[in-house]
Each structure stands twice: as C-alpha cells, then as structure tokens.
C-alpha cells in the first residue's frame, strides 16, 4: 500500500495559492487516476483505490499546513502503512516556479508542513516531491506563499503540476529511483 500526500491549506481563500501546490498536484492525480478525494476522516480528505493491483491512498490533510503530520500519522496508523511507502508533495521557495526535485529523505528545510510530518512519523527518511514556487526578495515569506501565482507564472506551475503527477505515476509503475532519474 502506498500513501501519497499533497500538502496545502483548506478553504476557498487558499485555493490556487503557492503554498497549495501539493493540493493542486492531488487534483491532477484525481484526473489521472479517475478517482475523487472525497472521504472525510483522519483530519483530512482521502480516497483509497486499486492501481495495478496495489492499494493507493491519496490524502489532503485538512489540519492547515503547520499540523499536517497529525493527519498523516492517523492514516499511517489506521492502514498500517510503513514510512517507506509514503510520498509527500509540497511547495519549495528555493526553486524556480514549476521545477521539480525528488528526494528519498532530507530535512524540513524550513517548511512547517514537513516539520510536522517529521515530528509525527519520527523520521525525515520519507520520499518527497518538491515543486518550485520561487521567492520574492521584497515580499515577506508568509505573504508570498499565501499569494496566488501571477499570470506569467501560470504556464510554468501548470507544467510543474503535470510533471509531478507523472512522477507519482512513474513511482507507482516502476520505483522512486526511476522517477528521480526521469524528473530531477
């Protein structure tokens, strides 16, 4: 069983903001796998489905970014999912808009959602896909990540979201190393 987690903040006011690229990738995965993330439990929304004979769970934690780990650990405990079988998708300020970076482990790098997951699962050794959102030298980080993408960035972020969904599909079809080699 694999658990794919997209990080973001719930609510209309956060839709399509930079900090919600994890949720946006989950929307792409809903289309790709023809499923709907609509079950409400574990402080989140999720869907469980079969993909090529394997159980897959797509999860959007609804705890707000800084408490994402609360939802993740509940799903892991309920479905008895090992940390080696989770993949977290989230935004990264230190990469250009839409660029991907896949890693098998790493620190939180200042990302509060990842800090929360590390605190709850007890390790930083889990797979992740970071989607670049860039940063602005004159806009405070909180205001920037909670802002929407300007028109010029939309084609780049849309390409990044689609590539992230394809990376997830490759991870499920083959393995994470193959996905890292193809998308990094």
mmCIF file with all atom_site columns, C-alpha atoms in Angstrom:
data_model
loop_
_atom_site.group_PDB
_atom_site.id
_atom_site.type_symbol
_atom_site.label_atom_id
_atom_site.label_alt_id
_atom_site.label_comp_id
_atom_site.label_asym_id
_atom_site.label_entity_id
_atom_site.label_seq_id
_atom_site.pdbx_PDB_ins_code
_atom_site.Cartn_x
_atom_site.Cartn_y
_atom_site.Cartn_z
_atom_site.occupancy
_atom_site.B_iso_or_equiv
_atom_site.pdbx_formal_charge
_atom_site.auth_seq_id
_atom_site.auth_comp_id
_atom_site.auth_asym_id
_atom_site.auth_atom_id
_atom_site.pdbx_PDB_model_num
ATOM 1   C CA . UNK A 1 1   ? 0.000   0.000  0.000   1.00 0.00 ? 1   UNK A CA 1
ATOM 2   C CA . UNK A 1 2   ? 1.255   3.477  -0.874  1.00 0.00 ? 2   UNK A CA 1
ATOM 3   C CA . UNK A 1 3   ? 0.206   6.782  0.711   1.00 0.00 ? 3   UNK A CA 1
ATOM 4   C CA . UNK A 1 4   ? 0.569   9.892  -1.461  1.00 0.00 ? 4   UNK A CA 1
ATOM 5   C CA . UNK A 1 5   ? 0.159   13.143 0.479   1.00 0.00 ? 5   UNK A CA 1
ATOM 6   C CA . UNK A 1 6   ? -0.305  16.595 -1.036  1.00 0.00 ? 6   UNK A CA 1
ATOM 7   C CA . UNK A 1 7   ? 0.252   19.468 1.401   1.00 0.00 ? 7   UNK A CA 1
ATOM 8   C CA . UNK A 1 8   ? -1.824  22.626 1.450   1.00 0.00 ? 8   UNK A CA 1
ATOM 9   C CA . UNK A 1 9   ? -4.319  24.652 3.437   1.00 0.00 ? 9   UNK A CA 1
ATOM 10  C CA . UNK A 1 10  ? -8.077  24.020 3.348   1.00 0.00 ? 10  UNK A CA 1
ATOM 11  C CA . UNK A 1 11  ? -10.612 26.669 2.379   1.00 0.00 ? 11  UNK A CA 1
ATOM 12  C CA . UNK A 1 12  ? -11.504 28.854 -0.586  1.00 0.00 ? 12  UNK A CA 1
ATOM 13  C CA . UNK A 1 13  ? -9.146  31.654 0.451   1.00 0.00 ? 13  UNK A CA 1
ATOM 14  C CA . UNK A 1 14  ? -6.140  29.339 -0.010  1.00 0.00 ? 14  UNK A CA 1
ATOM 15  C CA . UNK A 1 15  ? -7.141  27.759 -3.322  1.00 0.00 ? 15  UNK A CA 1
ATOM 16  C CA . UNK A 1 16  ? -4.538  28.233 -6.048  1.00 0.00 ? 16  UNK A CA 1
ATOM 17  C CA . UNK A 1 17  ? -2.044  29.871 -3.667  1.00 0.00 ? 17  UNK A CA 1
ATOM 18  C CA . UNK A 1 18  ? 1.637   28.994 -3.863  1.00 0.00 ? 18  UNK A CA 1
ATOM 19  C CA . UNK A 1 19  ? 1.525   27.081 -0.574  1.00 0.00 ? 19  UNK A CA 1
ATOM 20  C CA . UNK A 1 20  ? -1.180  24.807 -2.003  1.00 0.00 ? 20  UNK A CA 1
ATOM 21  C CA . UNK A 1 21  ? 0.745   23.231 -4.874  1.00 0.00 ? 21  UNK A CA 1
ATOM 22  C CA . UNK A 1 22  ? 0.576   19.897 -3.011  1.00 0.00 ? 22  UNK A CA 1
ATOM 23  C CA . UNK A 1 23  ? -3.229  20.060 -3.148  1.00 0.00 ? 23  UNK A CA 1
ATOM 24  C CA . UNK A 1 24  ? -3.041  21.098 -6.813  1.00 0.00 ? 24  UNK A CA 1
ATOM 25  C CA . UNK A 1 25  ? -0.952  18.035 -7.654  1.00 0.00 ? 25  UNK A CA 1
ATOM 26  C CA . UNK A 1 26  ? -3.551  15.900 -5.869  1.00 0.00 ? 26  UNK A CA 1
ATOM 27  C CA . UNK A 1 27  ? -6.191  17.434 -8.156  1.00 0.00 ? 27  UNK A CA 1
ATOM 28  C CA . UNK A 1 28  ? -4.069  16.340 -11.149 1.00 0.00 ? 28  UNK A CA 1
ATOM 29  C CA . UNK A 1 29  ? -3.810  12.831 -9.656  1.00 0.00 ? 29  UNK A CA 1
ATOM 30  C CA . UNK A 1 30  ? -7.598  12.673 -9.254  1.00 0.00 ? 30  UNK A CA 1
ATOM 31  C CA . UNK A 1 31  ? -7.894  13.263 -13.001 1.00 0.00 ? 31  UNK A CA 1
ATOM 32  C CA . UNK A 1 32  ? -5.068  10.901 -13.883 1.00 0.00 ? 32  UNK A CA 1
ATOM 33  C CA . UNK A 1 33  ? -6.428  8.002  -11.833 1.00 0.00 ? 33  UNK A CA 1
ATOM 34  C CA . UNK A 1 34  ? -10.118 8.906  -12.336 1.00 0.00 ? 34  UNK A CA 1
ATOM 35  C CA . UNK A 1 35  ? -10.864 8.997  -8.612  1.00 0.00 ? 35  UNK A CA 1
ATOM 36  C CA . UNK A 1 36  ? -12.295 11.588 -6.256  1.00 0.00 ? 36  UNK A CA 1
ATOM 37  C CA . UNK A 1 37  ? -10.703 12.619 -2.966  1.00 0.00 ? 37  UNK A CA 1
ATOM 38  C CA . UNK A 1 38  ? -13.923 12.917 -1.014  1.00 0.00 ? 38  UNK A CA 1
ATOM 39  C CA . UNK A 1 39  ? -13.784 10.694 2.080   1.00 0.00 ? 39  UNK A CA 1
ATOM 40  C CA . UNK A 1 40  ? -13.518 12.838 5.216   1.00 0.00 ? 40  UNK A CA 1
ATOM 41  C CA . UNK A 1 41  ? -11.644 11.200 8.078   1.00 0.00 ? 41  UNK A CA 1
ATOM 42  C CA . UNK A 1 42  ? -8.225  11.320 9.767   1.00 0.00 ? 42  UNK A CA 1
ATOM 43  C CA . UNK A 1 43  ? -8.309  15.162 9.850   1.00 0.00 ? 43  UNK A CA 1
ATOM 44  C CA . UNK A 1 44  ? -8.208  15.134 6.067   1.00 0.00 ? 44  UNK A CA 1
ATOM 45  C CA . UNK A 1 45  ? -9.801  14.142 2.802   1.00 0.00 ? 45  UNK A CA 1
ATOM 46  C CA . UNK A 1 46  ? -8.691  10.954 1.110   1.00 0.00 ? 46  UNK A CA 1
ATOM 47  C CA . UNK A 1 47  ? -9.501  8.290  -1.436  1.00 0.00 ? 47  UNK A CA 1
ATOM 48  C CA . UNK A 1 48  ? -8.359  4.671  -1.409  1.00 0.00 ? 48  UNK A CA 1
ATOM 49  C CA . UNK A 1 49  ? -8.273  2.807  -4.707  1.00 0.00 ? 49  UNK A CA 1
ATOM 50  C CA . UNK A 1 50  ? -6.516  -0.020 -6.530  1.00 0.00 ? 50  UNK A CA 1
ATOM 51  C CA . UNK A 1 51  ? -3.844  0.772  -9.099  1.00 0.00 ? 51  UNK A CA 1
ATOM 52  C CA . UNK A 1 52  ? -2.365  -2.201 -10.947 1.00 0.00 ? 52  UNK A CA 1
ATOM 53  C CA . UNK A 1 53  ? -3.305  -4.462 -8.050  1.00 0.00 ? 53  UNK A CA 1
ATOM 54  C CA . UNK A 1 54  ? -1.881  -2.253 -5.275  1.00 0.00 ? 54  UNK A CA 1
ATOM 55  C CA . UNK A 1 55  ? -3.848  -0.191 -2.753  1.00 0.00 ? 55  UNK A CA 1
ATOM 56  C CA . UNK A 1 56  ? -3.125  3.532  -3.118  1.00 0.00 ? 56  UNK A CA 1
ATOM 57  C CA . UNK A 1 57  ? -4.314  6.337  -0.826  1.00 0.00 ? 57  UNK A CA 1
ATOM 58  C CA . UNK A 1 58  ? -4.322  9.979  -1.901  1.00 0.00 ? 58  UNK A CA 1
ATOM 59  C CA . UNK A 1 59  ? -4.518  12.317 1.113   1.00 0.00 ? 59  UNK A CA 1
ATOM 60  C CA . UNK A 1 60  ? -5.073  16.045 1.546   1.00 0.00 ? 60  UNK A CA 1
ATOM 61  C CA . UNK A 1 61  ? -4.548  16.889 5.238   1.00 0.00 ? 61  UNK A CA 1
ATOM 62  C CA . UNK A 1 62  ? -7.119  19.487 6.354   1.00 0.00 ? 62  UNK A CA 1
ATOM 63  C CA . UNK A 1 63  ? -5.251  20.466 9.516   1.00 0.00 ? 63  UNK A CA 1
ATOM 64  C CA . UNK A 1 64  ? -3.633  23.521 7.897   1.00 0.00 ? 64  UNK A CA 1
ATOM 65  C CA . UNK A 1 65  ? -0.057  23.237 6.766   1.00 0.00 ? 65  UNK A CA 1
ATOM 66  C CA . UNK A 1 66  ? 1.680   23.506 10.149  1.00 0.00 ? 66  UNK A CA 1
ATOM 67  C CA . UNK A 1 67  ? -0.149  20.471 11.577  1.00 0.00 ? 67  UNK A CA 1
ATOM 68  C CA . UNK A 1 68  ? -0.067  18.193 8.504   1.00 0.00 ? 68  UNK A CA 1
ATOM 69  C CA . UNK A 1 69  ? 1.641   15.417 10.454  1.00 0.00 ? 69  UNK A CA 1
ATOM 70  C CA . UNK A 1 70  ? -1.470  14.906 12.616  1.00 0.00 ? 70  UNK A CA 1
ATOM 71  C CA . UNK A 1 71  ? -3.448  13.719 9.598   1.00 0.00 ? 71  UNK A CA 1
ATOM 72  C CA . UNK A 1 72  ? -0.580  11.749 8.048   1.00 0.00 ? 72  UNK A CA 1
ATOM 73  C CA . UNK A 1 73  ? 0.154   9.704  11.174  1.00 0.00 ? 73  UNK A CA 1
ATOM 74  C CA . UNK A 1 74  ? -3.545  8.880  11.672  1.00 0.00 ? 74  UNK A CA 1
ATOM 75  C CA . UNK A 1 75  ? -3.766  7.442  8.141   1.00 0.00 ? 75  UNK A CA 1
ATOM 76  C CA . UNK A 1 76  ? -0.470  5.574  8.537   1.00 0.00 ? 76  UNK A CA 1
ATOM 77  C CA . UNK A 1 77  ? -1.588  4.044  11.837  1.00 0.00 ? 77  UNK A CA 1
ATOM 78  C CA . UNK A 1 78  ? -5.089  3.105  10.659  1.00 0.00 ? 78  UNK A CA 1
ATOM 79  C CA . UNK A 1 79  ? -3.947  1.460  7.411   1.00 0.00 ? 79  UNK A CA 1
ATOM 80  C CA . UNK A 1 80  ? -0.644  0.182  8.907   1.00 0.00 ? 80  UNK A CA 1
ATOM 81  C CA . UNK A 1 81  ? 1.479   1.988  6.296   1.00 0.00 ? 81  UNK A CA 1
ATOM 82  C CA . UNK A 1 82  ? 5.249   1.946  6.718   1.00 0.00 ? 82  UNK A CA 1
ATOM 83  C CA . UNK A 1 83  ? 7.102   5.262  6.347   1.00 0.00 ? 83  UNK A CA 1
ATOM 84  C CA . UNK A 1 84  ? 8.984   3.780  3.352   1.00 0.00 ? 84  UNK A CA 1
ATOM 85  C CA . UNK A 1 85  ? 5.642   3.714  1.498   1.00 0.00 ? 85  UNK A CA 1
ATOM 86  C CA . UNK A 1 86  ? 4.721   7.396  1.844   1.00 0.00 ? 86  UNK A CA 1
ATOM 87  C CA . UNK A 1 87  ? 5.367   10.180 -0.654  1.00 0.00 ? 87  UNK A CA 1
ATOM 88  C CA . UNK A 1 88  ? 4.818   13.844 0.275   1.00 0.00 ? 88  UNK A CA 1
ATOM 89  C CA . UNK A 1 89  ? 4.290   16.588 -2.333  1.00 0.00 ? 89  UNK A CA 1
ATOM 90  C CA . UNK A 1 90  ? 4.783   20.217 -1.345  1.00 0.00 ? 90  UNK A CA 1
ATOM 91  C CA . UNK A 1 91  ? 5.989   23.684 -2.369  1.00 0.00 ? 91  UNK A CA 1
ATOM 92  C CA . UNK A 1 92  ? 9.608   24.873 -2.353  1.00 0.00 ? 92  UNK A CA 1
ATOM 93  C CA . UNK A 1 93  ? 10.621  28.549 -2.182  1.00 0.00 ? 93  UNK A CA 1
ATOM 94  C CA . UNK A 1 94  ? 14.189  27.852 -3.262  1.00 0.00 ? 94  UNK A CA 1
ATOM 95  C CA . UNK A 1 95  ? 13.466  26.549 -6.763  1.00 0.00 ? 95  UNK A CA 1
ATOM 96  C CA . UNK A 1 96  ? 12.130  28.258 -9.883  1.00 0.00 ? 96  UNK A CA 1
ATOM 97  C CA . UNK A 1 97  ? 8.374   28.087 -10.466 1.00 0.00 ? 97  UNK A CA 1
ATOM 98  C CA . UNK A 1 98  ? 7.350   24.627 -11.666 1.00 0.00 ? 98  UNK A CA 1
ATOM 99  C CA . UNK A 1 99  ? 10.752  22.947 -11.270 1.00 0.00 ? 99  UNK A CA 1
ATOM 100 C CA . UNK A 1 100 ? 10.681  19.572 -9.502  1.00 0.00 ? 100 UNK A CA 1
ATOM 101 C CA . UNK A 1 101 ? 13.075  17.951 -7.094  1.00 0.00 ? 101 UNK A CA 1
ATOM 102 C CA . UNK A 1 102 ? 12.518  14.372 -5.937  1.00 0.00 ? 102 UNK A CA 1
ATOM 103 C CA . UNK A 1 103 ? 14.353  13.091 -2.854  1.00 0.00 ? 103 UNK A CA 1
ATOM 104 C CA . UNK A 1 104 ? 14.201  9.977  -0.681  1.00 0.00 ? 104 UNK A CA 1
ATOM 105 C CA . UNK A 1 105 ? 14.859  11.894 2.538   1.00 0.00 ? 105 UNK A CA 1
ATOM 106 C CA . UNK A 1 106 ? 16.014  15.218 3.900   1.00 0.00 ? 106 UNK A CA 1
ATOM 107 C CA . UNK A 1 107 ? 15.447  17.912 6.463   1.00 0.00 ? 107 UNK A CA 1
ATOM 108 C CA . UNK A 1 108 ? 12.371  20.107 6.618   1.00 0.00 ? 108 UNK A CA 1
ATOM 109 C CA . UNK A 1 109 ? 14.341  22.965 5.095   1.00 0.00 ? 109 UNK A CA 1
ATOM 110 C CA . UNK A 1 110 ? 12.185  25.480 6.963   1.00 0.00 ? 110 UNK A CA 1
ATOM 111 C CA . UNK A 1 111 ? 8.907   24.022 5.608   1.00 0.00 ? 111 UNK A CA 1
ATOM 112 C CA . UNK A 1 112 ? 6.447   23.795 8.511   1.00 0.00 ? 112 UNK A CA 1
ATOM 113 C CA . UNK A 1 113 ? 4.306   21.069 6.925   1.00 0.00 ? 113 UNK A CA 1
ATOM 114 C CA . UNK A 1 114 ? 7.357   18.845 6.559   1.00 0.00 ? 114 UNK A CA 1
ATOM 115 C CA . UNK A 1 115 ? 8.496   19.720 10.110  1.00 0.00 ? 115 UNK A CA 1
ATOM 116 C CA . UNK A 1 116 ? 5.128   18.497 11.372  1.00 0.00 ? 116 UNK A CA 1
ATOM 117 C CA . UNK A 1 117 ? 5.309   15.241 9.400   1.00 0.00 ? 117 UNK A CA 1
ATOM 118 C CA . UNK A 1 118 ? 8.874   14.563 10.609  1.00 0.00 ? 118 UNK A CA 1
ATOM 119 C CA . UNK A 1 119 ? 7.762   15.198 14.211  1.00 0.00 ? 119 UNK A CA 1
ATOM 120 C CA . UNK A 1 120 ? 4.801   12.816 13.908  1.00 0.00 ? 120 UNK A CA 1
ATOM 121 C CA . UNK A 1 121 ? 6.363   9.963  11.916  1.00 0.00 ? 121 UNK A CA 1
ATOM 122 C CA . UNK A 1 122 ? 9.644   10.172 13.844  1.00 0.00 ? 122 UNK A CA 1
ATOM 123 C CA . UNK A 1 123 ? 11.996  10.318 10.863  1.00 0.00 ? 123 UNK A CA 1
ATOM 124 C CA . UNK A 1 124 ? 12.941  12.518 7.929   1.00 0.00 ? 124 UNK A CA 1
ATOM 125 C CA . UNK A 1 125 ? 13.513  9.433  5.773   1.00 0.00 ? 125 UNK A CA 1
ATOM 126 C CA . UNK A 1 126 ? 10.471  9.572  3.517   1.00 0.00 ? 126 UNK A CA 1
ATOM 127 C CA . UNK A 1 127 ? 10.055  10.248 -0.177  1.00 0.00 ? 127 UNK A CA 1
ATOM 128 C CA . UNK A 1 128 ? 9.103   13.701 -1.327  1.00 0.00 ? 128 UNK A CA 1
ATOM 129 C CA . UNK A 1 129 ? 8.442   15.723 -4.445  1.00 0.00 ? 129 UNK A CA 1
ATOM 130 C CA . UNK A 1 130 ? 9.127   19.420 -4.093  1.00 0.00 ? 130 UNK A CA 1
ATOM 131 C CA . UNK A 1 131 ? 7.528   21.782 -6.596  1.00 0.00 ? 131 UNK A CA 1
ATOM 132 C CA . UNK A 1 132 ? 9.249   25.124 -7.040  1.00 0.00 ? 132 UNK A CA 1
ATOM 133 C CA . UNK A 1 133 ? 7.329   28.327 -6.326  1.00 0.00 ? 133 UNK A CA 1
ATOM 134 C CA . UNK A 1 134 ? 10.360  30.679 -6.294  1.00 0.00 ? 134 UNK A CA 1
ATOM 135 C CA . UNK A 1 135 ? 10.579  33.513 -3.779  1.00 0.00 ? 135 UNK A CA 1
ATOM 136 C CA . UNK A 1 136 ? 10.329  37.288 -3.945  1.00 0.00 ? 136 UNK A CA 1
ATOM 137 C CA . UNK A 1 137 ? 13.071  39.451 -2.414  1.00 0.00 ? 137 UNK A CA 1
ATOM 138 C CA . UNK A 1 138 ? 10.689  42.167 -1.208  1.00 0.00 ? 138 UNK A CA 1
ATOM 139 C CA . UNK A 1 139 ? 7.582   40.212 -0.185  1.00 0.00 ? 139 UNK A CA 1
ATOM 140 C CA . UNK A 1 140 ? 7.618   38.580 3.278   1.00 0.00 ? 140 UNK A CA 1
ATOM 141 C CA . UNK A 1 141 ? 7.609   34.769 3.006   1.00 0.00 ? 141 UNK A CA 1
ATOM 142 C CA . UNK A 1 142 ? 4.198   34.307 4.684   1.00 0.00 ? 142 UNK A CA 1
ATOM 143 C CA . UNK A 1 143 ? 2.529   36.802 2.349   1.00 0.00 ? 143 UNK A CA 1
ATOM 144 C CA . UNK A 1 144 ? 4.306   35.337 -0.661  1.00 0.00 ? 144 UNK A CA 1
ATOM 145 C CA . UNK A 1 145 ? 3.414   31.673 -0.084  1.00 0.00 ? 145 UNK A CA 1
ATOM 146 C CA . UNK A 1 146 ? -0.210  32.577 0.635   1.00 0.00 ? 146 UNK A CA 1
ATOM 147 C CA . UNK A 1 147 ? -0.411  34.652 -2.567  1.00 0.00 ? 147 UNK A CA 1
ATOM 148 C CA . UNK A 1 148 ? -1.636  33.429 -5.935  1.00 0.00 ? 148 UNK A CA 1
ATOM 149 C CA . UNK A 1 149 ? 0.588   32.861 -8.945  1.00 0.00 ? 149 UNK A CA 1
ATOM 150 C CA . UNK A 1 150 ? 0.861   35.846 -11.302 1.00 0.00 ? 150 UNK A CA 1
ATOM 151 C CA . UNK A 1 151 ? -0.291  35.326 -14.892 1.00 0.00 ? 151 UNK A CA 1
ATOM 152 C CA . UNK A 1 152 ? 3.290   34.914 -16.197 1.00 0.00 ? 152 UNK A CA 1
ATOM 153 C CA . UNK A 1 153 ? 3.958   32.006 -13.812 1.00 0.00 ? 153 UNK A CA 1
ATOM 154 C CA . UNK A 1 154 ? 0.780   30.037 -14.570 1.00 0.00 ? 154 UNK A CA 1
ATOM 155 C CA . UNK A 1 155 ? 2.141   28.074 -17.583 1.00 0.00 ? 155 UNK A CA 1
ATOM 156 C CA . UNK A 1 156 ? 5.251   27.138 -15.563 1.00 0.00 ? 156 UNK A CA 1
ATOM 157 C CA . UNK A 1 157 ? 3.347   25.977 -12.489 1.00 0.00 ? 157 UNK A CA 1
ATOM 158 C CA . UNK A 1 158 ? 0.809   24.061 -14.586 1.00 0.00 ? 158 UNK A CA 1
ATOM 159 C CA . UNK A 1 159 ? 3.673   22.232 -16.307 1.00 0.00 ? 159 UNK A CA 1
ATOM 160 C CA . UNK A 1 160 ? 5.237   21.513 -12.892 1.00 0.00 ? 160 UNK A CA 1
ATOM 161 C CA . UNK A 1 161 ? 1.961   20.154 -11.504 1.00 0.00 ? 161 UNK A CA 1
ATOM 162 C CA . UNK A 1 162 ? 1.516   17.851 -14.508 1.00 0.00 ? 162 UNK A CA 1
ATOM 163 C CA . UNK A 1 163 ? 5.125   16.678 -14.288 1.00 0.00 ? 163 UNK A CA 1
ATOM 164 C CA . UNK A 1 164 ? 4.707   15.976 -10.561 1.00 0.00 ? 164 UNK A CA 1
ATOM 165 C CA . UNK A 1 165 ? 1.624   13.840 -11.298 1.00 0.00 ? 165 UNK A CA 1
ATOM 166 C CA . UNK A 1 166 ? 3.590   11.938 -13.956 1.00 0.00 ? 166 UNK A CA 1
ATOM 167 C CA . UNK A 1 167 ? 6.423   11.434 -11.447 1.00 0.00 ? 167 UNK A CA 1
ATOM 168 C CA . UNK A 1 168 ? 3.931   9.901  -8.989  1.00 0.00 ? 168 UNK A CA 1
ATOM 169 C CA . UNK A 1 169 ? 2.644   7.619  -11.738 1.00 0.00 ? 169 UNK A CA 1
ATOM 170 C CA . UNK A 1 170 ? 6.208   6.522  -12.596 1.00 0.00 ? 170 UNK A CA 1
ATOM 171 C CA . UNK A 1 171 ? 6.888   5.876  -8.898  1.00 0.00 ? 171 UNK A CA 1
ATOM 172 C CA . UNK A 1 172 ? 3.834   3.595  -8.785  1.00 0.00 ? 172 UNK A CA 1
ATOM 173 C CA . UNK A 1 173 ? 4.574   1.911  -12.129 1.00 0.00 ? 173 UNK A CA 1
ATOM 174 C CA . UNK A 1 174 ? 8.309   1.364  -11.557 1.00 0.00 ? 174 UNK A CA 1
ATOM 175 C CA . UNK A 1 175 ? 10.042  2.764  -8.469  1.00 0.00 ? 175 UNK A CA 1
ATOM 176 C CA . UNK A 1 176 ? 11.134  6.037  -6.911  1.00 0.00 ? 176 UNK A CA 1
ATOM 177 C CA . UNK A 1 177 ? 14.706  5.851  -8.203  1.00 0.00 ? 177 UNK A CA 1
ATOM 178 C CA . UNK A 1 178 ? 13.419  5.670  -11.775 1.00 0.00 ? 178 UNK A CA 1
ATOM 179 C CA . UNK A 1 179 ? 11.146  8.650  -11.107 1.00 0.00 ? 179 UNK A CA 1
ATOM 180 C CA . UNK A 1 180 ? 14.065  10.616 -9.589  1.00 0.00 ? 180 UNK A CA 1
ATOM 181 C CA . UNK A 1 181 ? 16.244  9.885  -12.610 1.00 0.00 ? 181 UNK A CA 1
ATOM 182 C CA . UNK A 1 182 ? 13.497  10.968 -15.016 1.00 0.00 ? 182 UNK A CA 1
ATOM 183 C CA . UNK A 1 183 ? 12.234  14.112 -13.267 1.00 0.00 ? 183 UNK A CA 1
ATOM 184 C CA . UNK A 1 184 ? 15.174  15.643 -11.355 1.00 0.00 ? 184 UNK A CA 1
#
